[in-house]
mmCIF file of C-alpha atoms in Angstrom:
data_model
loop_
_atom_site.group_PDB
_atom_site.id
_atom_site.type_symbol
_atom_site.label_atom_id
_atom_site.label_comp_id
_atom_site.label_asym_id
_atom_site.label_seq_id
_atom_site.Cartn_x
_atom_site.Cartn_y
_atom_site.Cartn_z
ATOM 1 C CA MET M 1 -7.257 -3.059 -43.094
ATOM 2 C CA MET M 2 -6.791 -0.092 -40.769
ATOM 3 C CA ALA M 3 -9.366 2.545 -41.652
ATOM 4 C CA GLY M 4 -9.739 6.178 -40.699
ATOM 5 C CA GLY M 5 -12.295 8.775 -41.694
ATOM 6 C CA GLY M 6 -15.766 9.999 -40.933
ATOM 7 C CA GLU M 7 -18.557 7.735 -39.692
ATOM 8 C CA THR M 8 -20.801 8.362 -42.707
ATOM 9 C CA ALA M 9 -18.087 7.453 -45.199
ATOM 10 C CA TRP M 10 -17.176 4.408 -43.103
ATOM 11 C CA ARG M 11 -20.702 2.992 -43.226
ATOM 12 C CA THR M 12 -20.496 2.963 -47.025
ATOM 13 C CA ALA M 13 -16.864 1.865 -47.298
ATOM 14 C CA ARG M 14 -17.227 -0.962 -44.775
ATOM 15 C CA ASP M 15 -19.590 -2.919 -47.018
ATOM 16 C CA LEU M 16 -17.116 -2.610 -49.888
ATOM 17 C CA LEU M 17 -14.050 -3.479 -47.824
ATOM 18 C CA LEU M 18 -15.447 -6.333 -45.738
ATOM 19 C CA PRO M 19 -15.300 -8.974 -48.507
ATOM 20 C CA LEU M 20 -11.683 -7.987 -49.211
ATOM 21 C CA ALA M 21 -10.447 -8.131 -45.635
ATOM 22 C CA ALA M 22 -8.223 -11.022 -44.559
ATOM 23 C CA ARG M 23 -9.820 -13.275 -41.942
ATOM 24 C CA ALA M 24 -8.135 -14.536 -38.808
ATOM 25 C CA GLY M 25 -8.194 -18.132 -37.674
ATOM 26 C CA ASP M 26 -11.503 -17.628 -35.862
ATOM 27 C CA GLY M 27 -13.087 -16.250 -39.055
ATOM 28 C CA ALA M 28 -13.171 -12.639 -37.861
ATOM 29 C CA PRO M 29 -12.377 -10.062 -40.588
ATOM 30 C CA THR M 30 -9.298 -7.978 -39.883
ATOM 31 C CA LEU M 31 -10.969 -4.667 -40.617
ATOM 32 C CA TRP M 32 -11.507 -1.784 -38.204
ATOM 33 C CA ARG M 33 -12.207 1.944 -38.216
ATOM 34 C CA PHE M 34 -10.002 3.656 -35.640
ATOM 35 C CA GLY M 35 -11.368 7.173 -35.828
ATOM 36 C CA ASP M 36 -11.610 10.340 -37.878
ATOM 37 C CA GLY M 37 -8.919 11.715 -40.133
ATOM 38 C CA GLY M 38 -5.685 9.758 -40.382
ATOM 39 C CA ALA M 39 -6.337 7.314 -37.539
ATOM 40 C CA GLY M 40 -5.988 4.296 -39.816
ATOM 41 C CA HIS M 41 -2.776 5.586 -41.333
ATOM 42 C CA PHE M 42 -1.376 6.136 -37.829
ATOM 43 C CA VAL M 43 -2.124 2.532 -36.859
ATOM 44 C CA LYS M 44 -0.422 1.335 -40.045
ATOM 45 C CA MET M 45 2.604 3.502 -39.261
ATOM 46 C CA VAL M 46 2.825 2.035 -35.751
ATOM 47 C CA HIS M 47 2.513 -1.455 -37.241
ATOM 48 C CA ASN M 48 5.498 -0.761 -39.488
ATOM 49 C CA GLY M 49 7.565 0.714 -36.657
ATOM 50 C CA ILE M 50 7.017 -2.432 -34.587
ATOM 51 C CA GLU M 51 7.799 -4.460 -37.695
ATOM 52 C CA TYR M 52 11.195 -2.735 -37.930
ATOM 53 C CA ALA M 53 12.021 -3.705 -34.347
ATOM 54 C CA ILE M 54 10.880 -7.319 -34.608
ATOM 55 C CA MET M 55 12.578 -7.862 -37.968
ATOM 56 C CA GLN M 56 15.836 -6.569 -36.528
ATOM 57 C CA ALA M 57 15.506 -8.648 -33.339
ATOM 58 C CA ILE M 58 14.944 -11.832 -35.352
ATOM 59 C CA ALA M 59 17.858 -10.962 -37.638
ATOM 60 C CA GLU M 60 20.046 -10.434 -34.559
ATOM 61 C CA CYS M 61 19.111 -13.882 -33.281
ATOM 62 C CA HIS M 62 20.120 -15.366 -36.642
ATOM 63 C CA GLY M 63 23.416 -13.474 -36.456
ATOM 64 C CA LEU M 64 24.106 -14.586 -32.892
ATOM 65 C CA LEU M 65 23.421 -18.226 -33.704
ATOM 66 C CA ALA M 66 26.024 -17.926 -36.449
ATOM 67 C CA GLY M 67 28.566 -15.576 -34.857
ATOM 68 C CA LEU M 68 28.343 -16.362 -31.145
ATOM 69 C CA GLY M 69 27.202 -19.970 -31.376
ATOM 70 C CA ALA M 70 29.197 -20.836 -34.527
ATOM 71 C CA LEU M 71 26.283 -22.959 -35.742
ATOM 72 C CA ALA M 72 26.282 -24.287 -39.288
ATOM 73 C CA PRO M 73 23.587 -22.929 -41.659
ATOM 74 C CA GLU M 74 21.637 -26.200 -41.456
ATOM 75 C CA ALA M 75 21.576 -26.030 -37.648
ATOM 76 C CA ILE M 76 20.516 -22.370 -37.672
ATOM 77 C CA ALA M 77 17.664 -23.080 -40.082
ATOM 78 C CA ALA M 78 16.551 -26.061 -38.000
ATOM 79 C CA THR M 79 16.605 -23.943 -34.813
ATOM 80 C CA LEU M 80 14.501 -21.186 -36.362
ATOM 81 C CA GLU M 81 12.058 -23.729 -37.786
ATOM 82 C CA ARG M 82 11.721 -25.312 -34.348
ATOM 83 C CA TRP M 83 10.986 -21.936 -32.755
ATOM 84 C CA ASN M 84 8.315 -21.279 -35.354
ATOM 85 C CA ALA M 85 6.783 -24.750 -35.074
ATOM 86 C CA GLY M 86 5.452 -24.248 -31.574
ATOM 87 C CA GLY M 87 7.275 -21.456 -29.776
ATOM 88 C CA LEU M 88 5.867 -18.190 -28.469
ATOM 89 C CA ALA M 89 7.739 -16.232 -31.149
ATOM 90 C CA ALA M 90 5.985 -18.142 -33.951
ATOM 91 C CA GLY M 91 4.577 -16.002 -36.736
ATOM 92 C CA PHE M 92 5.051 -14.844 -40.284
ATOM 93 C CA LEU M 93 8.376 -13.069 -39.767
ATOM 94 C CA LEU M 94 9.961 -16.015 -37.958
ATOM 95 C CA GLU M 95 8.566 -18.357 -40.606
ATOM 96 C CA ILE M 96 10.176 -16.461 -43.475
ATOM 97 C CA ILE M 97 13.567 -16.042 -41.778
ATOM 98 C CA ALA M 98 13.655 -19.809 -41.205
ATOM 99 C CA GLU M 99 12.924 -20.213 -44.908
ATOM 100 C CA ILE M 100 15.602 -17.668 -45.845
ATOM 101 C CA ALA M 101 18.181 -19.338 -43.588
ATOM 102 C CA ALA M 102 17.613 -22.644 -45.393
ATOM 103 C CA THR M 103 17.650 -21.194 -48.919
ATOM 104 C CA ARG M 104 20.431 -22.359 -51.218
ATOM 105 C CA ASP M 105 22.115 -19.879 -53.541
ATOM 106 C CA ALA M 106 21.411 -20.577 -57.214
ATOM 107 C CA GLU M 107 24.752 -19.077 -58.270
ATOM 108 C CA THR M 108 27.088 -20.848 -55.825
ATOM 109 C CA ASP M 109 27.276 -24.138 -53.988
ATOM 110 C CA GLY M 110 26.421 -22.592 -50.627
ATOM 111 C CA TYR M 111 23.547 -20.912 -48.823
ATOM 112 C CA LEU M 112 22.084 -17.581 -49.895
ATOM 113 C CA PRO M 113 22.311 -15.431 -46.688
ATOM 114 C CA PRO M 114 26.104 -14.845 -46.792
ATOM 115 C CA HIS M 115 25.690 -13.418 -50.306
ATOM 116 C CA VAL M 116 22.990 -10.870 -49.373
ATOM 117 C CA SER M 117 24.322 -7.312 -48.906
ATOM 118 C CA ASP M 118 23.857 -6.040 -45.363
ATOM 119 C CA VAL M 119 23.085 -2.474 -46.478
ATOM 120 C CA ALA M 120 19.416 -2.267 -45.532
ATOM 121 C CA GLY M 121 16.805 -0.062 -47.166
ATOM 122 C CA GLN M 122 13.807 1.690 -45.648
ATOM 123 C CA LYS M 123 10.862 3.687 -46.936
ATOM 124 C CA GLY M 124 10.355 5.946 -43.947
ATOM 125 C CA THR M 125 7.592 4.465 -41.787
ATOM 126 C CA GLY M 126 10.033 3.411 -39.062
ATOM 127 C CA ALA M 127 11.457 6.924 -38.918
ATOM 128 C CA TRP M 128 7.938 8.382 -38.876
ATOM 129 C CA THR M 129 7.122 6.185 -35.882
ATOM 130 C CA VAL M 130 10.237 7.357 -34.056
ATOM 131 C CA GLN M 131 9.342 10.988 -34.823
ATOM 132 C CA ALA M 132 5.808 10.403 -33.546
ATOM 133 C CA GLY M 133 7.268 8.946 -30.353
ATOM 134 C CA LEU M 134 9.291 12.125 -29.870
ATOM 135 C CA ASP M 135 6.268 14.295 -30.655
ATOM 136 C CA TYR M 136 3.987 12.486 -28.201
ATOM 137 C CA GLY M 137 6.644 11.942 -25.521
ATOM 138 C CA VAL M 138 6.566 8.141 -25.757
ATOM 139 C CA PRO M 139 9.835 6.134 -25.459
ATOM 140 C CA LEU M 140 10.426 3.758 -28.372
ATOM 141 C CA PRO M 141 13.997 2.474 -27.855
ATOM 142 C CA SER M 142 13.461 -0.840 -29.657
ATOM 143 C CA ILE M 143 12.075 0.863 -32.755
ATOM 144 C CA MET M 144 14.652 3.659 -32.645
ATOM 145 C CA GLU M 145 17.525 1.156 -32.548
ATOM 146 C CA ALA M 146 16.029 -0.809 -35.436
ATOM 147 C CA VAL M 147 15.850 2.343 -37.553
ATOM 148 C CA SER M 148 19.393 3.279 -36.544
ATOM 149 C CA ALA M 149 20.629 -0.224 -37.431
ATOM 150 C CA ARG M 150 19.483 0.275 -41.015
ATOM 151 C CA GLN M 151 21.068 3.711 -41.132
ATOM 152 C CA ILE M 152 24.364 2.404 -39.721
ATOM 153 C CA SER M 153 24.420 -0.348 -42.331
ATOM 154 C CA GLY M 154 24.855 2.327 -44.988
ATOM 155 C CA GLN M 155 27.770 4.169 -43.310
ATOM 156 C CA ALA M 156 30.352 2.710 -45.682
ATOM 157 C CA GLY M 157 33.307 4.912 -44.753
ATOM 158 C CA ALA M 158 32.991 4.590 -40.985
ATOM 159 C CA ARG M 159 32.319 0.863 -41.242
ATOM 160 C CA GLN M 160 35.449 0.334 -43.302
ATOM 161 C CA ALA M 161 37.557 2.358 -40.850
ATOM 162 C CA PHE M 162 36.262 0.524 -37.810
ATOM 163 C CA ARG M 163 36.650 -2.892 -39.402
ATOM 164 C CA ALA M 164 40.307 -2.048 -39.920
ATOM 165 C CA ALA M 165 40.632 -0.739 -36.349
ATOM 166 C CA VAL M 166 38.789 -3.583 -34.646
ATOM 167 C CA GLY M 167 40.298 -6.416 -36.653
ATOM 168 C CA ASP M 168 38.689 -9.822 -36.758
ATOM 169 C CA GLY M 169 34.926 -10.125 -36.457
ATOM 170 C CA PRO M 170 32.854 -11.479 -33.557
ATOM 171 C CA ARG M 171 34.410 -14.252 -31.509
ATOM 172 C CA ALA M 172 32.481 -17.489 -31.206
ATOM 173 C CA GLY M 173 32.292 -18.372 -27.562
ATOM 174 C CA ARG M 174 29.015 -19.868 -26.502
ATOM 175 C CA SER M 175 26.837 -22.637 -27.855
ATOM 176 C CA GLU M 176 25.461 -24.555 -24.859
ATOM 177 C CA GLY M 177 22.051 -23.207 -23.944
ATOM 178 C CA LEU M 178 22.364 -20.353 -26.435
ATOM 179 C CA ALA M 179 19.366 -21.311 -28.573
ATOM 180 C CA ALA M 180 17.021 -21.573 -25.585
ATOM 181 C CA ASP M 181 18.207 -18.261 -24.148
ATOM 182 C CA LEU M 182 17.916 -16.578 -27.537
ATOM 183 C CA GLU M 183 14.352 -17.772 -28.005
ATOM 184 C CA ALA M 184 13.365 -16.407 -24.598
ATOM 185 C CA ALA M 185 15.117 -13.106 -25.328
ATOM 186 C CA LEU M 186 13.427 -12.851 -28.724
ATOM 187 C CA VAL M 187 9.944 -13.380 -27.286
ATOM 188 C CA ALA M 188 10.581 -10.744 -24.613
ATOM 189 C CA ALA M 189 11.928 -8.260 -27.177
ATOM 190 C CA MET M 190 8.897 -8.899 -29.399
ATOM 191 C CA VAL M 191 6.468 -8.235 -26.547
ATOM 192 C CA THR M 192 8.419 -5.147 -25.520
ATOM 193 C CA SER M 193 8.383 -3.785 -29.076
ATOM 194 C CA LEU M 194 4.653 -4.426 -29.405
ATOM 195 C CA CYS M 195 3.976 -2.676 -26.106
ATOM 196 C CA GLN M 196 6.017 0.364 -27.096
ATOM 197 C CA GLY M 197 4.024 0.757 -30.319
ATOM 198 C CA LEU M 198 0.694 0.202 -28.577
ATOM 199 C CA TYR M 199 1.582 2.790 -25.952
ATOM 200 C CA LEU M 200 2.298 5.303 -28.734
ATOM 201 C CA TYR M 201 -1.078 4.610 -30.342
ATOM 202 C CA ALA M 202 -2.892 4.915 -27.000
ATOM 203 C CA VAL M 203 -1.369 8.333 -26.289
ATOM 204 C CA ALA M 204 -2.160 9.600 -29.799
ATOM 205 C CA ALA M 205 -5.687 8.152 -29.645
ATOM 206 C CA ARG M 206 -6.433 10.004 -26.433
ATOM 207 C CA GLU M 207 -5.217 13.270 -27.903
ATOM 208 C CA HIS M 208 -7.205 12.930 -31.141
ATOM 209 C CA GLY M 209 -10.319 11.192 -29.840
ATOM 210 C CA TRP M 210 -9.679 7.951 -31.770
ATOM 211 C CA HIS M 211 -10.862 4.494 -30.739
ATOM 212 C CA PRO M 212 -9.062 3.868 -27.437
ATOM 213 C CA GLY M 213 -9.030 0.057 -27.392
ATOM 214 C CA LEU M 214 -5.641 -1.592 -27.914
ATOM 215 C CA THR M 215 -7.290 -4.979 -28.496
ATOM 216 C CA ALA M 216 -8.714 -3.665 -31.777
ATOM 217 C CA VAL M 217 -5.220 -2.705 -32.903
ATOM 218 C CA LEU M 218 -3.834 -6.130 -32.071
ATOM 219 C CA ARG M 219 -6.695 -8.044 -33.651
ATOM 220 C CA VAL M 220 -6.688 -6.122 -36.916
ATOM 221 C CA TRP M 221 -3.087 -7.331 -37.420
ATOM 222 C CA ARG M 222 -3.893 -11.041 -36.956
ATOM 223 C CA ALA M 223 -4.227 -11.846 -40.679
ATOM 224 C CA GLY M 224 -2.972 -10.271 -43.890
ATOM 225 C CA SER M 225 -0.316 -8.456 -41.836
ATOM 226 C CA VAL M 226 3.446 -8.882 -41.677
ATOM 227 C CA LEU M 227 3.078 -8.881 -37.876
ATOM 228 C CA ARG M 228 0.634 -11.781 -37.780
ATOM 229 C CA MET M 229 1.700 -14.050 -34.914
ATOM 230 C CA GLY M 230 0.339 -15.802 -31.863
ATOM 231 C CA LEU M 231 1.606 -13.131 -29.473
ATOM 232 C CA LEU M 232 -1.082 -10.761 -30.769
ATOM 233 C CA ASP M 233 -3.887 -12.984 -29.473
ATOM 234 C CA ASP M 234 -2.090 -13.549 -26.182
ATOM 235 C CA LEU M 235 -1.597 -9.826 -25.571
ATOM 236 C CA ALA M 236 -5.126 -8.999 -26.761
ATOM 237 C CA GLY M 237 -6.502 -11.525 -24.276
ATOM 238 C CA ARG M 238 -4.649 -9.837 -21.436
ATOM 239 C CA LEU M 239 -6.057 -6.454 -22.513
ATOM 240 C CA ASP M 240 -9.669 -7.560 -22.963
ATOM 241 C CA GLY M 241 -11.986 -5.475 -20.801
ATOM 242 C CA ARG M 242 -9.221 -3.029 -19.925
ATOM 243 C CA GLU M 243 -9.927 -0.179 -22.307
ATOM 244 C CA ALA M 244 -8.287 2.343 -19.970
ATOM 245 C CA VAL M 245 -4.849 0.702 -20.228
ATOM 246 C CA ALA M 246 -2.442 2.807 -22.285
ATOM 247 C CA ASP M 247 0.806 0.933 -21.641
ATOM 248 C CA PRO M 248 0.461 -2.882 -21.691
ATOM 249 C CA LEU M 249 3.746 -3.238 -19.782
ATOM 250 C CA ALA M 250 1.945 -1.656 -16.831
ATOM 251 C CA LEU M 251 -0.228 -4.775 -16.572
ATOM 252 C CA THR M 252 1.012 -7.155 -13.879
ATOM 253 C CA GLY M 253 0.594 -10.256 -16.040
ATOM 254 C CA VAL M 254 2.514 -8.767 -18.965
ATOM 255 C CA ALA M 255 5.274 -7.392 -16.747
ATOM 256 C CA GLU M 256 5.681 -10.750 -14.997
ATOM 257 C CA ALA M 257 5.809 -12.656 -18.296
ATOM 258 C CA VAL M 258 8.549 -10.383 -19.652
ATOM 259 C CA ALA M 259 10.435 -10.369 -16.329
ATOM 260 C CA ALA M 260 10.560 -14.174 -16.361
ATOM 261 C CA SER M 261 12.797 -13.939 -19.448
ATOM 262 C CA LEU M 262 15.288 -11.537 -17.859
ATOM 263 C CA PRO M 263 17.956 -14.093 -16.809
ATOM 264 C CA ALA M 264 18.116 -15.639 -20.299
ATOM 265 C CA TRP M 265 17.920 -12.206 -21.928
ATOM 266 C CA GLN M 266 20.759 -10.866 -19.793
ATOM 267 C CA ARG M 267 22.935 -13.881 -20.585
ATOM 268 C CA VAL M 268 22.386 -13.359 -24.315
ATOM 269 C CA VAL M 269 23.166 -9.645 -24.221
ATOM 270 C CA GLY M 270 26.192 -10.127 -21.972
ATOM 271 C CA ALA M 271 27.623 -12.827 -24.219
ATOM 272 C CA ALA M 272 26.952 -10.780 -27.363
ATOM 273 C CA VAL M 273 28.706 -7.711 -25.946
ATOM 274 C CA ALA M 274 31.673 -9.773 -24.729
ATOM 275 C CA ALA M 275 32.037 -11.406 -28.144
ATOM 276 C CA GLY M 276 31.744 -8.139 -30.068
ATOM 277 C CA CYS M 277 28.507 -9.057 -31.846
ATOM 278 C CA ALA M 278 26.429 -6.160 -33.179
ATOM 279 C CA ALA M 279 22.883 -6.709 -31.897
ATOM 280 C CA PRO M 280 21.356 -3.337 -30.945
ATOM 281 C CA VAL M 281 17.648 -4.105 -30.531
ATOM 282 C CA LEU M 282 18.008 -6.982 -28.049
ATOM 283 C CA PRO M 283 20.061 -4.927 -25.534
ATOM 284 C CA ALA M 284 18.071 -1.712 -26.083
ATOM 285 C CA SER M 285 14.836 -3.582 -25.370
ATOM 286 C CA LEU M 286 16.427 -5.179 -22.309
ATOM 287 C CA ALA M 287 17.682 -1.812 -21.032
ATOM 288 C CA TYR M 288 14.156 -0.400 -21.407
ATOM 289 C CA VAL M 289 12.636 -3.171 -19.305
ATOM 290 C CA GLU M 290 15.417 -2.973 -16.719
ATOM 291 C CA ALA M 291 14.888 0.784 -16.455
ATOM 292 C CA LEU M 292 11.177 0.235 -15.831
ATOM 293 C CA GLY M 293 12.103 -2.127 -12.995
ATOM 294 C CA THR M 294 14.732 0.101 -11.367
ATOM 295 C CA ALA M 295 13.691 1.811 -8.125
ATOM 296 C CA ALA M 296 16.107 4.756 -8.442
ATOM 297 C CA LEU M 297 17.266 5.612 -11.968
ATOM 298 C CA PRO M 298 20.439 7.559 -12.827
ATOM 299 C CA THR M 299 18.133 10.316 -14.092
ATOM 300 C CA ALA M 300 18.096 11.584 -10.493
ATOM 301 C CA MET M 301 21.639 12.810 -11.114
ATOM 302 C CA VAL M 302 20.525 14.256 -14.452
ATOM 303 C CA GLN M 303 18.000 16.382 -12.549
ATOM 304 C CA ALA M 304 20.666 17.445 -10.049
ATOM 305 C CA GLN M 305 22.974 18.454 -12.912
ATOM 306 C CA ARG M 306 20.187 20.430 -14.591
ATOM 307 C CA ASP M 307 19.657 22.351 -11.378
ATOM 308 C CA ARG M 308 23.386 22.861 -10.832
ATOM 309 C CA PHE M 309 24.105 24.401 -14.224
ATOM 310 C CA GLY M 310 20.672 25.797 -15.151
ATOM 311 C CA ASP M 311 18.720 26.365 -11.911
ATOM 312 C CA HIS M 312 15.905 24.140 -13.229
ATOM 313 C CA GLY M 313 15.017 22.682 -9.841
ATOM 314 C CA PHE M 314 14.245 19.087 -8.892
ATOM 315 C CA GLY M 315 11.687 17.076 -6.994
ATOM 316 C CA ARG M 316 12.616 15.379 -3.731
ATOM 317 C CA THR M 317 11.833 11.844 -2.600
ATOM 318 C CA ASP M 318 10.912 12.969 0.924
ATOM 319 C CA ARG M 319 8.715 16.041 0.397
ATOM 320 C CA GLU M 320 6.553 17.851 -2.147
ATOM 321 C CA GLY M 321 7.413 20.798 -4.323
ATOM 322 C CA THR M 322 10.312 21.979 -6.450
ATOM 323 C CA HIS M 323 13.684 22.329 -4.747
ATOM 324 C CA HIS M 324 17.187 23.622 -5.439
ATOM 325 C CA GLY M 325 20.618 22.533 -4.295
ATOM 326 C CA PRO M 326 22.892 24.644 -2.072
ATOM 327 C CA TRP M 327 25.292 25.411 -4.897
ATOM 328 C CA VAL M 328 26.102 28.799 -6.381
ATOM 329 C CA HIS M 329 23.429 30.134 -8.722
ATOM 330 C CA PRO M 330 24.612 29.783 -12.356
ATOM 331 C CA ASP M 331 24.239 33.535 -12.954
ATOM 332 C CA ALA M 332 26.541 34.234 -9.981
ATOM 333 C CA GLU M 333 29.372 32.008 -11.176
ATOM 334 C CA THR M 334 32.602 33.548 -12.326
ATOM 335 C CA GLU M 335 35.182 32.102 -14.670
ATOM 336 C CA PRO M 336 38.267 30.752 -12.846
#
């Protein structure tokens, strides 16, 4: 339960809500007041945005096991069950997709997943999270791609045209080592998605004077939440005592843990692209992390272009201040 509102109302409501709150494995109630006004609703919105990204990433792993690895349904279900039995990605969402993958269809002799329409619905919380990211200036590429994936699924006309233009579907091409690489990529994408959402909350909390601690956000999701999974405790442990941290990916331990997955993650994304498999969240999350680790981003040329056509100026790497290039001022240009 993610509460918001005044302190006086909270003191009364807490006694009523406490017996209803789900309890984590250590017995702690998953109930917290995050601040005045709509603080609790904001935390719930962020939860759902992250949920979009992680659901899509897990679904992409299922699709890659089938399309890229050409695994039979029984093997896919067994792989997902193994990941959930003791892997770092273990949690409610991985548990239910393993169950879904193994579910037989009551109306045919096969498995259910091939008979489920891929046109995905949404109720708006993912889009709200993306809009909040734009409003607060926080990048949320994993969540944005997950929202877009659902939107794309409903583009019937364009999908039909491109299926005709592209021809046959994804090409199976890799099975050896795929499951291990996919698991590593999934864990990294999950952590990245969580960190993006937490960063958004931290920026909003600072602006509105809400509770600043990210550990409270993580721990309120540990039970009774679709996001309940072991990664929450792991990330909360890394953030304990670091109330000033806004972006968990700025922590050395978190950055190193995600970076350790990069080789496997890159192999997965490269193979998926080469085979023509649609898996937007895994590469978008990877691109985000790779951008964070790049010493000189292509945005330097974006700044140069902005100055060239709009006289916006740019910073230099070797001195302070705002500078301009030696080109003709835009207002002085003449048409050829």
